[in-house]
Coordinates of C-alpha atoms in Angstrom, one line a residue:
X1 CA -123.1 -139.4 114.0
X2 CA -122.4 -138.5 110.7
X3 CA -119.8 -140.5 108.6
X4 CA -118.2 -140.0 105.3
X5 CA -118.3 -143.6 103.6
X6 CA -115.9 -144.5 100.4
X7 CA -115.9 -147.1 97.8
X8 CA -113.8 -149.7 97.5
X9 CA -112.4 -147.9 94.0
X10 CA -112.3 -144.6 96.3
X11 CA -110.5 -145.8 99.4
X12 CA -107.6 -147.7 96.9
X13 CA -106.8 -143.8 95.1
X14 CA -106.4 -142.6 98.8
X15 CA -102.7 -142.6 99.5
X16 CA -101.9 -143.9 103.3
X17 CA -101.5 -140.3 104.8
X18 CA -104.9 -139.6 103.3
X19 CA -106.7 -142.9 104.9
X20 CA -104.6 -142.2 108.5
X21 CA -106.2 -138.6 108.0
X22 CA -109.6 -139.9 107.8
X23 CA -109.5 -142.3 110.7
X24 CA -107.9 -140.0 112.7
X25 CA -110.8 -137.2 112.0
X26 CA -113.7 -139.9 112.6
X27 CA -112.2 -140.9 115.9
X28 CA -111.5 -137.7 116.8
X29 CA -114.8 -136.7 116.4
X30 CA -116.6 -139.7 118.3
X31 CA -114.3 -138.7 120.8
X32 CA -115.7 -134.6 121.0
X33 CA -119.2 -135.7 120.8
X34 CA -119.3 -138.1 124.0
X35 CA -116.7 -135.7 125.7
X36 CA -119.8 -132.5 125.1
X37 CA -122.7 -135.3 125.9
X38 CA -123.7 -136.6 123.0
X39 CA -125.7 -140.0 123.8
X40 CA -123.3 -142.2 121.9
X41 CA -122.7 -145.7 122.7
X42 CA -119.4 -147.7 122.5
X43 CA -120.4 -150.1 120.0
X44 CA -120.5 -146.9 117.7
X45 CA -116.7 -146.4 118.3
X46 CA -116.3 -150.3 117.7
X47 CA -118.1 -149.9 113.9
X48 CA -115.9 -146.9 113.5
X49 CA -112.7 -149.2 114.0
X50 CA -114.3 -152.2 111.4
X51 CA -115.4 -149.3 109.4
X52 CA -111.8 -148.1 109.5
X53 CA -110.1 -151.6 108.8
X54 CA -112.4 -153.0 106.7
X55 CA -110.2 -151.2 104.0
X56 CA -106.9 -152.1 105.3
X57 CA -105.3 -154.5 102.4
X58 CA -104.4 -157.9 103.0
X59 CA -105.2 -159.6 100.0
X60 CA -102.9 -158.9 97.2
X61 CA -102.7 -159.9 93.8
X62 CA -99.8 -162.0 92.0
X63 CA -100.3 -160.9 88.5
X64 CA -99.9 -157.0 89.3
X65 CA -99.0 -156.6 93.6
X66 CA -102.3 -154.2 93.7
X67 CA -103.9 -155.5 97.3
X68 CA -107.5 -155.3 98.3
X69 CA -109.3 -155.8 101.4
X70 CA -111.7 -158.4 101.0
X71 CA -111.1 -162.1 99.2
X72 CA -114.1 -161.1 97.0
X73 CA -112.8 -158.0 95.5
X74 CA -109.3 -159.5 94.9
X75 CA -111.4 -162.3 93.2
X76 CA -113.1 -159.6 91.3
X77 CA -109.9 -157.5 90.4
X78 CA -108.0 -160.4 89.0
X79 CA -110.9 -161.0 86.0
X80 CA -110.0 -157.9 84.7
X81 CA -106.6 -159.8 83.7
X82 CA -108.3 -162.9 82.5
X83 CA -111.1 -161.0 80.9
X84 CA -113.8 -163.4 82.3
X85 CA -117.1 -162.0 82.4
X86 CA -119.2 -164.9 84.0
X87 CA -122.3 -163.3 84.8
X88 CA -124.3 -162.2 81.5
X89 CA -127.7 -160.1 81.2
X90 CA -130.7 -162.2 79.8
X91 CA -132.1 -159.5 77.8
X92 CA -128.5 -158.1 75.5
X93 CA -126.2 -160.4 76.0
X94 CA -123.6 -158.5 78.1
X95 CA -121.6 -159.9 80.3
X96 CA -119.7 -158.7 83.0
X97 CA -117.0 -159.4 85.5
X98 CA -119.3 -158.6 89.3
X99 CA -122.8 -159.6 90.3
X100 CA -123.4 -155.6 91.5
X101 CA -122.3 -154.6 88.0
X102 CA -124.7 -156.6 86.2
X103 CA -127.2 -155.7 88.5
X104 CA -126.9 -151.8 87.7
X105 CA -126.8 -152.7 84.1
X106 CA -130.1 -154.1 84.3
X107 CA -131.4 -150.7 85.1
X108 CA -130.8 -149.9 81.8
X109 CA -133.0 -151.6 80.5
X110 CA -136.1 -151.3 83.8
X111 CA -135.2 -147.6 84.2
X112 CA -135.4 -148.6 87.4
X113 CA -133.4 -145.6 90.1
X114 CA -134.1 -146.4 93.5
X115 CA -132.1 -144.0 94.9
X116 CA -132.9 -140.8 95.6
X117 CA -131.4 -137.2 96.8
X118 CA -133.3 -136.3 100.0
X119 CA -132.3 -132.3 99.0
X120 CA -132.8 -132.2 95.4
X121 CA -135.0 -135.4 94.4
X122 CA -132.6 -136.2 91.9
X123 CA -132.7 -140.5 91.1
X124 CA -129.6 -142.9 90.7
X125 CA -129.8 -146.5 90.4
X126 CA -126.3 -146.8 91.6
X127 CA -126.2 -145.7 95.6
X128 CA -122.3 -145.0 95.0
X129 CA -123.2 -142.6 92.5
X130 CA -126.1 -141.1 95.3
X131 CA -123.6 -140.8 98.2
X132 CA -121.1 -138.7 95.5
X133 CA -124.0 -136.7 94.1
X134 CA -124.7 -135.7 98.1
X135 CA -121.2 -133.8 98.4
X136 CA -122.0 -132.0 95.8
X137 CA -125.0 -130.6 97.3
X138 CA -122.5 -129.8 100.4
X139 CA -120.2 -128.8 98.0
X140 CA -117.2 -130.7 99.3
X141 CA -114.6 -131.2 96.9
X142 CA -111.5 -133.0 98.5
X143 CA -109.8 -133.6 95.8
X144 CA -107.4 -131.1 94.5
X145 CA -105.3 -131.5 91.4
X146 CA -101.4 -130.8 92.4
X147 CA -101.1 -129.0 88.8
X148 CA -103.8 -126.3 88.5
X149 CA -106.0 -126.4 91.7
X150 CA -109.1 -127.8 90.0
X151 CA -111.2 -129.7 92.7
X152 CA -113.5 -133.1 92.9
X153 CA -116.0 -134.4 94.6
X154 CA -114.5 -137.9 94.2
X155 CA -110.9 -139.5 93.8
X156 CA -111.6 -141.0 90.2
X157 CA -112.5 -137.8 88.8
X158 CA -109.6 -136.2 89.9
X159 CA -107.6 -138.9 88.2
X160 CA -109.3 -138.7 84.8
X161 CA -108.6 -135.1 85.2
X162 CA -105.0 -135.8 85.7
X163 CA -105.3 -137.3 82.1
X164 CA -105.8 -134.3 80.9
X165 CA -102.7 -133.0 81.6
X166 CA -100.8 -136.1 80.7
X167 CA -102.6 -136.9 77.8
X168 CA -102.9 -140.2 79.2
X169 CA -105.4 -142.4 77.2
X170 CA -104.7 -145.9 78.2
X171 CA -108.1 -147.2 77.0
X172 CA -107.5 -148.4 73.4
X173 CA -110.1 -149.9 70.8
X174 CA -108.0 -153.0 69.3
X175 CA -110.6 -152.4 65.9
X176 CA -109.7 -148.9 64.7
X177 CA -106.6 -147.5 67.3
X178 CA -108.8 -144.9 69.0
X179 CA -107.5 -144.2 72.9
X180 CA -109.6 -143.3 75.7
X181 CA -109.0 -141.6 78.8
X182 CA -111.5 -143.1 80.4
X183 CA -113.3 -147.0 79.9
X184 CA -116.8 -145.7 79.6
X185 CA -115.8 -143.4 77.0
X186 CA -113.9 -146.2 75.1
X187 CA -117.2 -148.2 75.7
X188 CA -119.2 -145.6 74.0
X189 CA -117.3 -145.3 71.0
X190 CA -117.5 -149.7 70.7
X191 CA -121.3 -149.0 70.0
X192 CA -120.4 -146.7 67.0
X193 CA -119.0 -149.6 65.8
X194 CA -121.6 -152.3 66.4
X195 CA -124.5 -150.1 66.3
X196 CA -125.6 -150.8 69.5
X197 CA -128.1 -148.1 71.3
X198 CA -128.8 -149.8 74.6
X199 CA -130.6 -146.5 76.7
X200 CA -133.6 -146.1 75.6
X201 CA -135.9 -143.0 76.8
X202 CA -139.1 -144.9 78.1
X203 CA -141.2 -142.2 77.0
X204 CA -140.8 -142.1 73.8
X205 CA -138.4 -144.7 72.3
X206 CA -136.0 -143.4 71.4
X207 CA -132.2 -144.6 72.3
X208 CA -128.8 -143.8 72.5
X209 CA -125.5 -145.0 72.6
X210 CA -124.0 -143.6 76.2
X211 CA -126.5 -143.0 79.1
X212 CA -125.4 -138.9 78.8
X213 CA -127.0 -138.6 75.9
X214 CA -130.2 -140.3 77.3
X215 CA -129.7 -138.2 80.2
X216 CA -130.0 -134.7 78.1
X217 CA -132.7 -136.0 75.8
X218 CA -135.5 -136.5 78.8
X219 CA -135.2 -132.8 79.1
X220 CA -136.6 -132.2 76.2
X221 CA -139.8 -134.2 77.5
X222 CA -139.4 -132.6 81.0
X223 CA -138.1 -129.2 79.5
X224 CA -135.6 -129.4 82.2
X225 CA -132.8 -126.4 81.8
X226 CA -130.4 -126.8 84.9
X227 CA -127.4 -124.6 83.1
X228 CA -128.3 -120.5 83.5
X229 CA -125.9 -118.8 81.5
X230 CA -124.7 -115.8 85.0
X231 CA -124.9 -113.1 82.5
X232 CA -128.4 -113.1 80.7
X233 CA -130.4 -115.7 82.5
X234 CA -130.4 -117.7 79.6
X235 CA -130.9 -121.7 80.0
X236 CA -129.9 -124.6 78.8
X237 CA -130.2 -128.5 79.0
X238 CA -126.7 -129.2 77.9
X239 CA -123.4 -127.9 79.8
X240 CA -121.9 -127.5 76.6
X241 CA -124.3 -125.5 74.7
X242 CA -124.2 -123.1 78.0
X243 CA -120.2 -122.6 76.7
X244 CA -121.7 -122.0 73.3
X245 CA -123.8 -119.6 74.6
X246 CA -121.3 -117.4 76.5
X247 CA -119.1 -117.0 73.8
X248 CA -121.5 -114.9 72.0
X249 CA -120.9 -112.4 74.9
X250 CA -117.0 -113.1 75.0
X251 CA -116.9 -112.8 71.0
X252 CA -114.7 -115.7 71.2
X253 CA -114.4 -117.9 68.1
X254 CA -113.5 -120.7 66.3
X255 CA -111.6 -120.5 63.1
X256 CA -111.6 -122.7 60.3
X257 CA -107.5 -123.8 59.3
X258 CA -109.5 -124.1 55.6
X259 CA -110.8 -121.2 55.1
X260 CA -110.8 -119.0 57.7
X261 CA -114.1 -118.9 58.3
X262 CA -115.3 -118.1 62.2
X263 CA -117.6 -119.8 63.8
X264 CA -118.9 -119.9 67.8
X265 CA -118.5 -123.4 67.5
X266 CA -115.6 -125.7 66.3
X267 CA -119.0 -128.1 65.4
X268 CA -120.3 -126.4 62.9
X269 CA -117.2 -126.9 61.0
X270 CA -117.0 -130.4 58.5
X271 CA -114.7 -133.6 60.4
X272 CA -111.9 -134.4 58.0

């Protein structure tokens, strides 16, 4: 029987109509597949129901109301008001709030993904970020912004999205004022400051500040072009040199407030 599982950080964007809507489906569809035959046990409808209230909150906490279904993640959520970080990687020194989260970050530095897409052969070393890169394969996108339609695969992209239109950036760097619409981005720009390059390609050396970049460099090794431009076949490594790309059949530019220069990219042109 198939199931569609969520994070904890997935199941708390879900509003309650949405989580009613997916225990309602799951049962519903127990239900059809014994009623046509299907070999299914009744332990199976049992695991649906602790599957189902495993999520239900009962924990709450008393700095901020949000509630959480476990003792453990309440214990985990209420760190990020005291800013304690107790469990630190031996090898850079960082520190984090959750045992799990330390234990991806250690992939980092192994390279280690032991997760992998059964349809593409695609690795993670997160299996949360496995089970989200599956729906795109199905391409299930549940997620709908109320503003202009855009879909997600997951709940958390459709609220940075949201920022978008908001202009939210509640993720501030207390050194230089800079705001961030989301925290890895903010953590990203920290290492501008301090230097730090902690992703390093292991087959050549070389490293980078934000695991993206990492991520587009090893196509260079694999030569690795995943983004076909639909009118000329051209391809590209990088997402964003594919919107380069199309602009020289579009004719759009960019122009410079200086001197009026045009450009296909607003790159080329020198930061103030």
């Amino acid at each position: 029987m198939m199931h569609v599982d969520f994070t904890e950080e997935e199941w708390n964007l879900l509003d309650t109509s949405q989580k009613n809507l997916y225990k309602d489906v799951m049962l519903e569809t127990y239900l059809n597949l014994k009623a046509t035959g299907y070999n299914l046990e009744d332990h199976h409808l049992e695991k649906l129901c602790q599957r189902s209230r495993r999520h239900e909150r009962i924990d709450q906490s008393n700095q901020c109301g949000k509630a959480f279904a476990t003792p453990s993640h309440l214990q985990y959520h209420k760190r990020t008001h005291t800013g304690e970080k107790p469990y630190e990687c031996n090898q850079c020194g960082k520190a984090f709030a959750k045992p799990s989260d330390l234990r991806y970050h250690k992939r980092t530095h192994t390279g280690e993904k032991p997760y992998e897409c059964n349809q593409c052969g695609k690795d993670f070393a997160d299996h949360s970020n496995l089970r989200r890169h599956k729906r795109a394969h199905l391409g299930k996108k549940p997620y709908e912004c109320n503003e202009c339609g855009k879909a997600f695969v997951t709940p958390s992209n459709l609220q940075y999205h949201k920022r978008t239109h908001t202009g939210e950036k509640p993720h501030e760097f207390n050194q230089c004022g800079k705001s961030f619409a989301r925290s890895s981005h903010l953590q990203s720009h920290k290492r501008t400051h301090t230097g730090e390059k902690p992703h390093e390609c292991n087959q050549c050396g070389k490293a980078f500040a934000c695991p993206s970049n990492l991520h587009y460099h090893k196509r260079t090794h694999t030569g690795e072009k995943p983004y076909e431009c639909s009118q000329c076949g051209k391809a590209f490594a990088k997402p964003s040199h594919l919107q380069y790309h199309k602009r020289t059949h579009t004719g759009e530019k960019h122009e410079c407030s200086q001197c009026g220069k045009s450009l296909w990219t607003a790159h080329c042109f020198p930061k103030s």
